[in-house]
């Protein structure tokens, strides 16, 4: 068992970096490790609510076996086997599902690892000029292009971390993932904080130098919902619109930005007059009802519960901030369809969506 000191430290860090400035909903994950055990945030939990007892202990020896275990080429079969394998890494006497990114956390040699998705960071990772800007602002960072999350991402990162260490003689401390977020690793809590300050200050500085306001136009907080519009949408969408959240109008993303946006907002957001004909056309085209409806008078989150609706609206607003800041880095760049399809059909993200309900 890890010393109480590092579990206390990672709990403090998790709560510190679990605010809306760094993650939304159940996004992000954290871990600490000793020689034998990786303690990781379980899937479906939130950083802001972590306690030392909630961290799931995994066998590092068993995790190391994953990297050399042959898995099927078929994506569906492979992901199913990886999930089963990960269940065997949990130490006896503990319940919970390890974060899908636990094997990636295990690769870093540093004691602490924090993975978050700040809007300022994803303005960089979701931008057409993101890679070039990252190289200029953070020359010591490792930039990873978009790859399928989970096992494929882990194995690609494992190779790149090894190449980086061989080239520079030191481990990566800052890993930036296109259309995903950032991993920061360090042996000391203050080192983690210093790295995050460096990243956030540099990105905020770039946004300011580009003449972009620190905040997008705020939706009017006093604007109430259009009752007739909500009733019409509920009549069309049924249980998928059982609950709703509303805000004043703001520009919503025109595509999928990150895995978290897909999980909480779905891959496609609806913009238009919310007529029955256009909503049904959206459903026929996408195979689901929208969770986010941007109507002329406001933006609405819909869902089977208040939590689902609130998170949909929250992530839509986060997407608006990402688009706003991304202008400093060449404009927004959405995920390609093949990655959207993978994430949308990935059992791991389906699990996260079930937990949200």
Short mmCIF file of C-alpha atoms in Angstrom, two decimals:
data_model
loop_
_atom_site.label_atom_id
_atom_site.label_comp_id
_atom_site.label_asym_id
_atom_site.label_seq_id
_atom_site.Cartn_x
_atom_site.Cartn_y
_atom_site.Cartn_z
CA UNK A 1 0.00 0.00 0.00
CA UNK A 2 1.25 3.48 -0.87
CA UNK A 3 2.25 5.80 1.93
CA UNK A 4 -0.59 8.02 3.17
CA UNK A 5 1.50 11.02 2.11
CA UNK A 6 1.28 10.46 -1.64
CA UNK A 7 -2.41 9.51 -1.49
CA UNK A 8 -3.10 12.68 0.45
CA UNK A 9 -1.07 14.70 -2.05
CA UNK A 10 -2.80 13.31 -5.13
CA UNK A 11 -6.18 13.91 -3.46
CA UNK A 12 -5.28 17.56 -2.86
CA UNK A 13 -4.05 17.88 -6.45
CA UNK A 14 -7.15 16.16 -7.83
CA UNK A 15 -9.44 18.60 -6.05
CA UNK A 16 -7.24 21.52 -7.03
CA UNK A 17 -7.28 20.61 -10.72
CA UNK A 18 -10.86 19.32 -10.64
CA UNK A 19 -12.39 22.78 -11.00
CA UNK A 20 -14.27 24.01 -14.08
CA UNK A 21 -11.09 25.75 -15.24
CA UNK A 22 -9.48 22.36 -15.90
CA UNK A 23 -12.19 19.72 -16.42
CA UNK A 24 -15.92 19.39 -16.99
CA UNK A 25 -18.21 16.67 -15.67
CA UNK A 26 -16.33 13.44 -14.96
CA UNK A 27 -13.48 14.29 -17.33
CA UNK A 28 -9.80 14.09 -16.56
CA UNK A 29 -7.95 11.67 -14.37
CA UNK A 30 -5.13 11.58 -11.83
CA UNK A 31 -2.78 9.02 -10.39
CA UNK A 32 0.13 8.42 -8.04
CA UNK A 33 2.45 5.46 -7.87
CA UNK A 34 5.14 3.64 -5.95
CA UNK A 35 7.30 0.77 -7.17
CA UNK A 36 4.51 -1.82 -7.05
CA UNK A 37 1.16 -0.04 -7.19
CA UNK A 38 -0.57 2.58 -9.35
CA UNK A 39 -3.39 4.43 -7.59
CA UNK A 40 -5.74 5.88 -10.19
CA UNK A 41 -9.07 7.71 -10.29
CA UNK A 42 -11.81 5.21 -11.15
CA UNK A 43 -13.83 5.68 -14.31
CA UNK A 44 -17.06 7.59 -13.80
CA UNK A 45 -15.88 9.57 -10.75
CA UNK A 46 -15.08 13.29 -10.59
CA UNK A 47 -11.76 14.85 -9.66
CA UNK A 48 -13.35 17.38 -7.34
CA UNK A 49 -14.87 14.63 -5.19
CA UNK A 50 -11.81 12.42 -4.82
CA UNK A 51 -10.66 11.13 -1.43
CA UNK A 52 -7.65 8.91 -0.64
CA UNK A 53 -9.95 5.91 -0.24
CA UNK A 54 -11.50 6.35 -3.69
CA UNK A 55 -8.27 5.82 -5.62
CA UNK A 56 -8.19 2.36 -7.15
CA UNK A 57 -4.97 0.37 -6.52
CA UNK A 58 -3.65 -1.49 -9.56
CA UNK A 59 -0.79 -3.95 -9.82
CA UNK A 60 2.00 -2.33 -11.82
CA UNK A 61 3.48 -5.76 -12.59
CA UNK A 62 0.18 -6.82 -14.14
CA UNK A 63 -0.15 -3.49 -15.99
CA UNK A 64 3.31 -4.03 -17.47
CA UNK A 65 2.10 -7.32 -18.93
CA UNK A 66 -0.54 -5.47 -20.94
CA UNK A 67 2.10 -3.82 -23.15
CA UNK A 68 3.30 -7.18 -24.47
CA UNK A 69 0.01 -9.06 -24.50
CA UNK A 70 -1.28 -9.83 -28.02
CA UNK A 71 -4.80 -8.51 -28.59
CA UNK A 72 -7.10 -9.07 -31.59
CA UNK A 73 -6.77 -6.84 -34.63
CA UNK A 74 -10.54 -6.38 -34.70
CA UNK A 75 -11.22 -3.17 -32.79
CA UNK A 76 -14.38 -4.35 -31.04
CA UNK A 77 -12.84 -7.62 -29.91
CA UNK A 78 -9.61 -5.89 -28.87
CA UNK A 79 -11.33 -3.27 -26.74
CA UNK A 80 -13.48 -5.91 -25.06
CA UNK A 81 -10.39 -7.94 -24.15
CA UNK A 82 -8.50 -4.86 -22.93
CA UNK A 83 -11.38 -3.99 -20.58
CA UNK A 84 -11.34 -7.55 -19.23
CA UNK A 85 -7.57 -7.43 -18.83
CA UNK A 86 -7.75 -4.13 -16.94
CA UNK A 87 -10.16 -5.70 -14.44
CA UNK A 88 -7.41 -8.19 -13.53
CA UNK A 89 -5.03 -5.36 -12.58
CA UNK A 90 -7.22 -4.24 -9.66
CA UNK A 91 -5.82 -5.47 -6.36
CA UNK A 92 -7.98 -7.92 -4.38
CA UNK A 93 -10.54 -6.39 -2.03
CA UNK A 94 -11.21 -3.33 -4.18
CA UNK A 95 -14.15 -2.52 -6.43
CA UNK A 96 -14.35 -0.11 -9.31
CA UNK A 97 -13.37 0.23 -12.91
CA UNK A 98 -9.91 1.65 -13.61
CA UNK A 99 -9.67 4.71 -15.80
CA UNK A 100 -9.11 3.59 -19.38
CA UNK A 101 -5.95 5.71 -19.36
CA UNK A 102 -4.44 3.92 -16.34
CA UNK A 103 -1.90 2.01 -18.51
CA UNK A 104 -0.75 5.35 -19.91
CA UNK A 105 -0.32 6.76 -16.40
CA UNK A 106 1.74 3.71 -15.51
CA UNK A 107 4.25 4.42 -18.31
CA UNK A 108 5.31 7.76 -16.85
CA UNK A 109 8.17 7.24 -14.37
CA UNK A 110 7.12 10.26 -12.28
CA UNK A 111 5.22 9.79 -9.05
CA UNK A 112 2.24 12.01 -9.96
CA UNK A 113 0.31 12.31 -13.24
CA UNK A 114 -2.62 14.65 -13.93
CA UNK A 115 -4.65 14.64 -17.14
CA UNK A 116 -7.06 17.54 -17.72
CA UNK A 117 -8.90 19.35 -20.51
CA UNK A 118 -8.79 23.12 -19.87
CA UNK A 119 -10.51 25.25 -22.52
CA UNK A 120 -7.27 27.18 -23.05
CA UNK A 121 -5.37 23.93 -23.62
CA UNK A 122 -7.98 22.53 -25.98
CA UNK A 123 -7.99 25.80 -27.89
CA UNK A 124 -4.44 24.75 -28.75
CA UNK A 125 -5.09 21.03 -29.23
CA UNK A 126 -8.24 21.65 -31.33
CA UNK A 127 -6.68 24.32 -33.56
CA UNK A 128 -5.43 24.16 -37.13
CA UNK A 129 -2.11 25.67 -36.00
CA UNK A 130 -1.98 23.86 -32.68
CA UNK A 131 1.04 21.66 -33.32
CA UNK A 132 3.21 24.55 -34.56
CA UNK A 133 2.14 26.76 -31.65
CA UNK A 134 2.88 23.97 -29.18
CA UNK A 135 6.41 23.55 -30.57
CA UNK A 136 6.99 27.29 -30.26
CA UNK A 137 5.51 27.77 -26.79
CA UNK A 138 6.55 24.45 -25.23
CA UNK A 139 9.67 23.14 -27.00
CA UNK A 140 10.14 20.47 -24.32
CA UNK A 141 6.61 19.08 -24.77
CA UNK A 142 5.69 15.91 -26.63
CA UNK A 143 2.85 16.56 -29.09
CA UNK A 144 0.74 13.58 -30.11
CA UNK A 145 -1.51 13.73 -33.19
CA UNK A 146 -5.04 12.36 -32.94
CA UNK A 147 -5.19 8.60 -32.41
CA UNK A 148 -7.94 6.38 -31.03
CA UNK A 149 -8.06 6.80 -27.23
CA UNK A 150 -7.48 3.90 -24.88
CA UNK A 151 -5.18 1.01 -25.84
CA UNK A 152 -4.02 2.45 -29.18
CA UNK A 153 -3.19 5.81 -27.62
CA UNK A 154 -1.35 4.12 -24.76
CA UNK A 155 0.86 2.05 -27.05
CA UNK A 156 1.65 5.00 -29.33
CA UNK A 157 2.52 7.20 -26.37
CA UNK A 158 4.66 4.43 -24.86
CA UNK A 159 6.79 4.34 -28.01
CA UNK A 160 7.06 8.14 -28.20
CA UNK A 161 7.98 8.51 -24.53
CA UNK A 162 10.81 6.04 -25.04
CA UNK A 163 12.08 7.91 -28.11
CA UNK A 164 11.91 11.22 -26.27
CA UNK A 165 13.92 9.87 -23.34
CA UNK A 166 16.52 8.36 -25.65
CA UNK A 167 16.86 11.65 -27.53
CA UNK A 168 16.86 14.11 -24.61
CA UNK A 169 18.07 11.97 -21.72
CA UNK A 170 15.08 12.80 -19.51
CA UNK A 171 11.42 11.77 -19.24
CA UNK A 172 8.55 13.75 -20.71
CA UNK A 173 6.85 16.06 -18.23
CA UNK A 174 4.36 17.65 -20.63
CA UNK A 175 2.34 15.53 -23.07
CA UNK A 176 -0.11 17.38 -25.33
CA UNK A 177 -2.76 15.32 -27.15
CA UNK A 178 -4.43 16.73 -30.25
CA UNK A 179 -8.20 17.16 -29.75
CA UNK A 180 -7.97 15.71 -26.28
CA UNK A 181 -6.07 17.54 -23.53
CA UNK A 182 -2.82 17.53 -21.58
CA UNK A 183 -0.89 15.13 -19.33
CA UNK A 184 1.52 16.62 -16.81
CA UNK A 185 3.88 14.43 -14.77
CA UNK A 186 6.22 15.26 -11.90
CA UNK A 187 7.61 13.78 -8.69
CA UNK A 188 6.57 16.75 -6.55
CA UNK A 189 3.25 18.52 -6.05
CA UNK A 190 4.81 21.96 -6.39
CA UNK A 191 6.43 20.83 -9.63
CA UNK A 192 3.00 19.88 -10.96
CA UNK A 193 1.62 23.28 -10.02
CA UNK A 194 4.55 25.10 -11.63
CA UNK A 195 4.12 23.17 -14.88
CA UNK A 196 0.42 23.91 -15.00
CA UNK A 197 1.03 27.61 -14.30
CA UNK A 198 3.56 27.71 -17.11
CA UNK A 199 1.14 26.12 -19.57
CA UNK A 200 -1.89 28.18 -18.63
CA UNK A 201 0.01 31.49 -18.45
CA UNK A 202 1.58 30.92 -21.87
CA UNK A 203 -1.74 30.07 -23.52
CA UNK A 204 -3.62 32.94 -21.90
CA UNK A 205 -0.81 35.24 -23.04
CA UNK A 206 -1.17 34.06 -26.64
CA UNK A 207 -4.92 34.64 -26.55
CA UNK A 208 -4.43 38.15 -25.20
CA UNK A 209 -1.74 38.97 -27.77
CA UNK A 210 -4.14 37.86 -30.51
CA UNK A 211 -6.58 40.50 -29.28
CA UNK A 212 -9.13 37.95 -28.07
CA UNK A 213 -11.07 38.77 -24.92
CA UNK A 214 -10.41 36.54 -21.92
CA UNK A 215 -14.04 35.38 -21.98
CA UNK A 216 -16.43 34.89 -24.90
CA UNK A 217 -19.64 36.91 -24.76
CA UNK A 218 -21.53 35.61 -21.74
CA UNK A 219 -25.04 34.20 -22.27
CA UNK A 220 -27.63 36.36 -20.47
CA UNK A 221 -28.08 34.74 -17.09
CA UNK A 222 -31.57 36.17 -16.64
CA UNK A 223 -32.97 34.79 -19.89
CA UNK A 224 -35.58 32.17 -19.06
CA UNK A 225 -36.54 29.23 -21.26
CA UNK A 226 -39.03 29.49 -24.09
CA UNK A 227 -41.78 27.29 -22.62
CA UNK A 228 -43.49 26.72 -25.96
CA UNK A 229 -40.21 25.68 -27.56
CA UNK A 230 -39.40 23.28 -24.73
CA UNK A 231 -42.87 21.73 -24.84
CA UNK A 232 -42.59 21.24 -28.61
CA UNK A 233 -39.17 19.60 -28.33
CA UNK A 234 -40.35 17.34 -25.51
CA UNK A 235 -43.32 16.23 -27.60
CA UNK A 236 -40.94 15.32 -30.43
CA UNK A 237 -38.01 13.82 -28.51
CA UNK A 238 -39.90 12.09 -25.69
CA UNK A 239 -37.79 10.76 -22.81
CA UNK A 240 -34.61 12.16 -24.35
CA UNK A 241 -35.97 15.60 -23.46
CA UNK A 242 -37.39 14.70 -20.03
CA UNK A 243 -35.11 17.32 -18.45
CA UNK A 244 -33.61 20.51 -19.81
CA UNK A 245 -31.23 23.35 -18.96
CA UNK A 246 -31.25 26.71 -20.73
CA UNK A 247 -28.95 29.66 -21.39
CA UNK A 248 -28.89 32.72 -23.56
CA UNK A 249 -27.69 32.36 -27.16
CA UNK A 250 -24.04 31.62 -27.89
CA UNK A 251 -22.24 29.98 -30.83
CA UNK A 252 -22.03 26.21 -30.35
CA UNK A 253 -19.41 23.94 -31.95
CA UNK A 254 -20.08 22.85 -35.51
CA UNK A 255 -18.50 19.45 -34.95
CA UNK A 256 -16.92 17.17 -32.34
CA UNK A 257 -13.97 18.67 -30.51
CA UNK A 258 -12.82 16.08 -27.94
CA UNK A 259 -13.94 12.76 -26.43
CA UNK A 260 -15.56 14.59 -23.50
CA UNK A 261 -17.65 16.73 -25.82
CA UNK A 262 -18.85 13.59 -27.59
CA UNK A 263 -19.70 11.87 -24.28
CA UNK A 264 -21.69 14.75 -22.81
CA UNK A 265 -23.01 16.63 -25.88
CA UNK A 266 -23.01 13.80 -28.43
CA UNK A 267 -21.03 14.13 -31.63
CA UNK A 268 -23.46 16.48 -33.38
CA UNK A 269 -25.22 19.52 -31.93
CA UNK A 270 -28.41 20.94 -33.40
CA UNK A 271 -28.63 24.53 -34.63
CA UNK A 272 -31.85 25.87 -36.12
CA UNK A 273 -35.49 26.65 -35.54
CA UNK A 274 -36.20 23.36 -33.73
CA UNK A 275 -39.14 22.55 -35.96
CA UNK A 276 -40.40 18.98 -35.93
CA UNK A 277 -39.31 18.45 -39.52
CA UNK A 278 -35.72 19.63 -38.94
CA UNK A 279 -35.36 17.77 -35.63
CA UNK A 280 -36.56 14.53 -37.21
CA UNK A 281 -34.16 15.10 -40.09
CA UNK A 282 -31.36 15.47 -37.53
CA UNK A 283 -32.43 12.20 -35.88
CA UNK A 284 -32.59 10.33 -39.20
CA UNK A 285 -29.16 11.62 -40.21
CA UNK A 286 -27.38 10.95 -36.89
CA UNK A 287 -29.34 8.09 -35.33
CA UNK A 288 -30.08 9.98 -32.09
CA UNK A 289 -31.85 13.07 -30.79
CA UNK A 290 -29.65 16.08 -30.01
CA UNK A 291 -28.54 16.77 -26.46
CA UNK A 292 -27.81 20.38 -27.35
CA UNK A 293 -30.27 22.57 -29.26
CA UNK A 294 -29.09 26.04 -30.29
CA UNK A 295 -32.34 27.81 -31.17
CA UNK A 296 -32.58 31.48 -32.21
CA UNK A 297 -33.49 32.61 -28.65
CA UNK A 298 -31.10 30.49 -26.60
CA UNK A 299 -29.16 27.27 -26.13
CA UNK A 300 -30.71 24.25 -24.41
CA UNK A 301 -29.31 21.06 -22.97
CA UNK A 302 -31.69 18.10 -23.02
CA UNK A 303 -31.45 14.69 -21.41
CA UNK A 304 -33.13 11.85 -19.59
CA UNK A 305 -32.18 13.52 -16.28
CA UNK A 306 -31.30 16.98 -15.01
CA UNK A 307 -27.67 15.89 -14.65
CA UNK A 308 -27.46 14.85 -18.30
CA UNK A 309 -29.09 18.09 -19.46
CA UNK A 310 -26.88 20.27 -17.27
CA UNK A 311 -23.71 18.56 -18.47
CA UNK A 312 -24.75 18.86 -22.11
CA UNK A 313 -25.20 22.61 -21.73
CA UNK A 314 -21.99 22.92 -19.70
CA UNK A 315 -19.92 21.13 -22.34
CA UNK A 316 -21.55 23.15 -25.12
CA UNK A 317 -20.41 26.30 -23.35
CA UNK A 318 -16.94 24.79 -22.88
CA UNK A 319 -16.90 24.11 -26.62
CA UNK A 320 -17.81 27.73 -27.28
CA UNK A 321 -14.80 28.83 -25.22
CA UNK A 322 -12.52 26.41 -27.05
CA UNK A 323 -13.66 27.82 -30.40
CA UNK A 324 -13.27 31.38 -29.13
CA UNK A 325 -9.68 30.91 -27.90
CA UNK A 326 -8.70 28.70 -30.87
CA UNK A 327 -8.73 31.80 -33.08
CA UNK A 328 -5.36 32.63 -31.48
CA UNK A 329 -3.94 29.40 -32.93
CA UNK A 330 -5.31 29.40 -36.46
CA UNK A 331 -8.96 28.57 -35.88
CA UNK A 332 -10.80 25.48 -34.69
CA UNK A 333 -10.14 22.02 -36.12
CA UNK A 334 -12.75 19.34 -35.45
CA UNK A 335 -12.20 15.61 -35.04
CA UNK A 336 -12.30 13.56 -38.22
CA UNK A 337 -15.31 11.32 -38.71
CA UNK A 338 -13.38 8.07 -38.22
CA UNK A 339 -12.33 9.17 -34.73
CA UNK A 340 -15.80 10.47 -33.95
CA UNK A 341 -17.28 7.12 -34.96
CA UNK A 342 -14.76 5.20 -32.83
CA UNK A 343 -15.43 7.27 -29.72
CA UNK A 344 -19.20 7.31 -30.25
CA UNK A 345 -19.29 3.49 -30.42
CA UNK A 346 -16.57 2.81 -27.83
CA UNK A 347 -17.82 0.71 -24.91
CA UNK A 348 -15.63 2.65 -22.49
CA UNK A 349 -17.40 5.91 -23.30
CA UNK A 350 -20.76 4.17 -23.27
CA UNK A 351 -19.92 3.16 -19.70
CA UNK A 352 -19.18 6.79 -18.82
CA UNK A 353 -22.49 7.86 -20.30
CA UNK A 354 -24.34 5.24 -18.26
CA UNK A 355 -22.67 6.50 -15.09
CA UNK A 356 -23.77 10.04 -15.90
CA UNK A 357 -27.44 9.01 -16.01
#
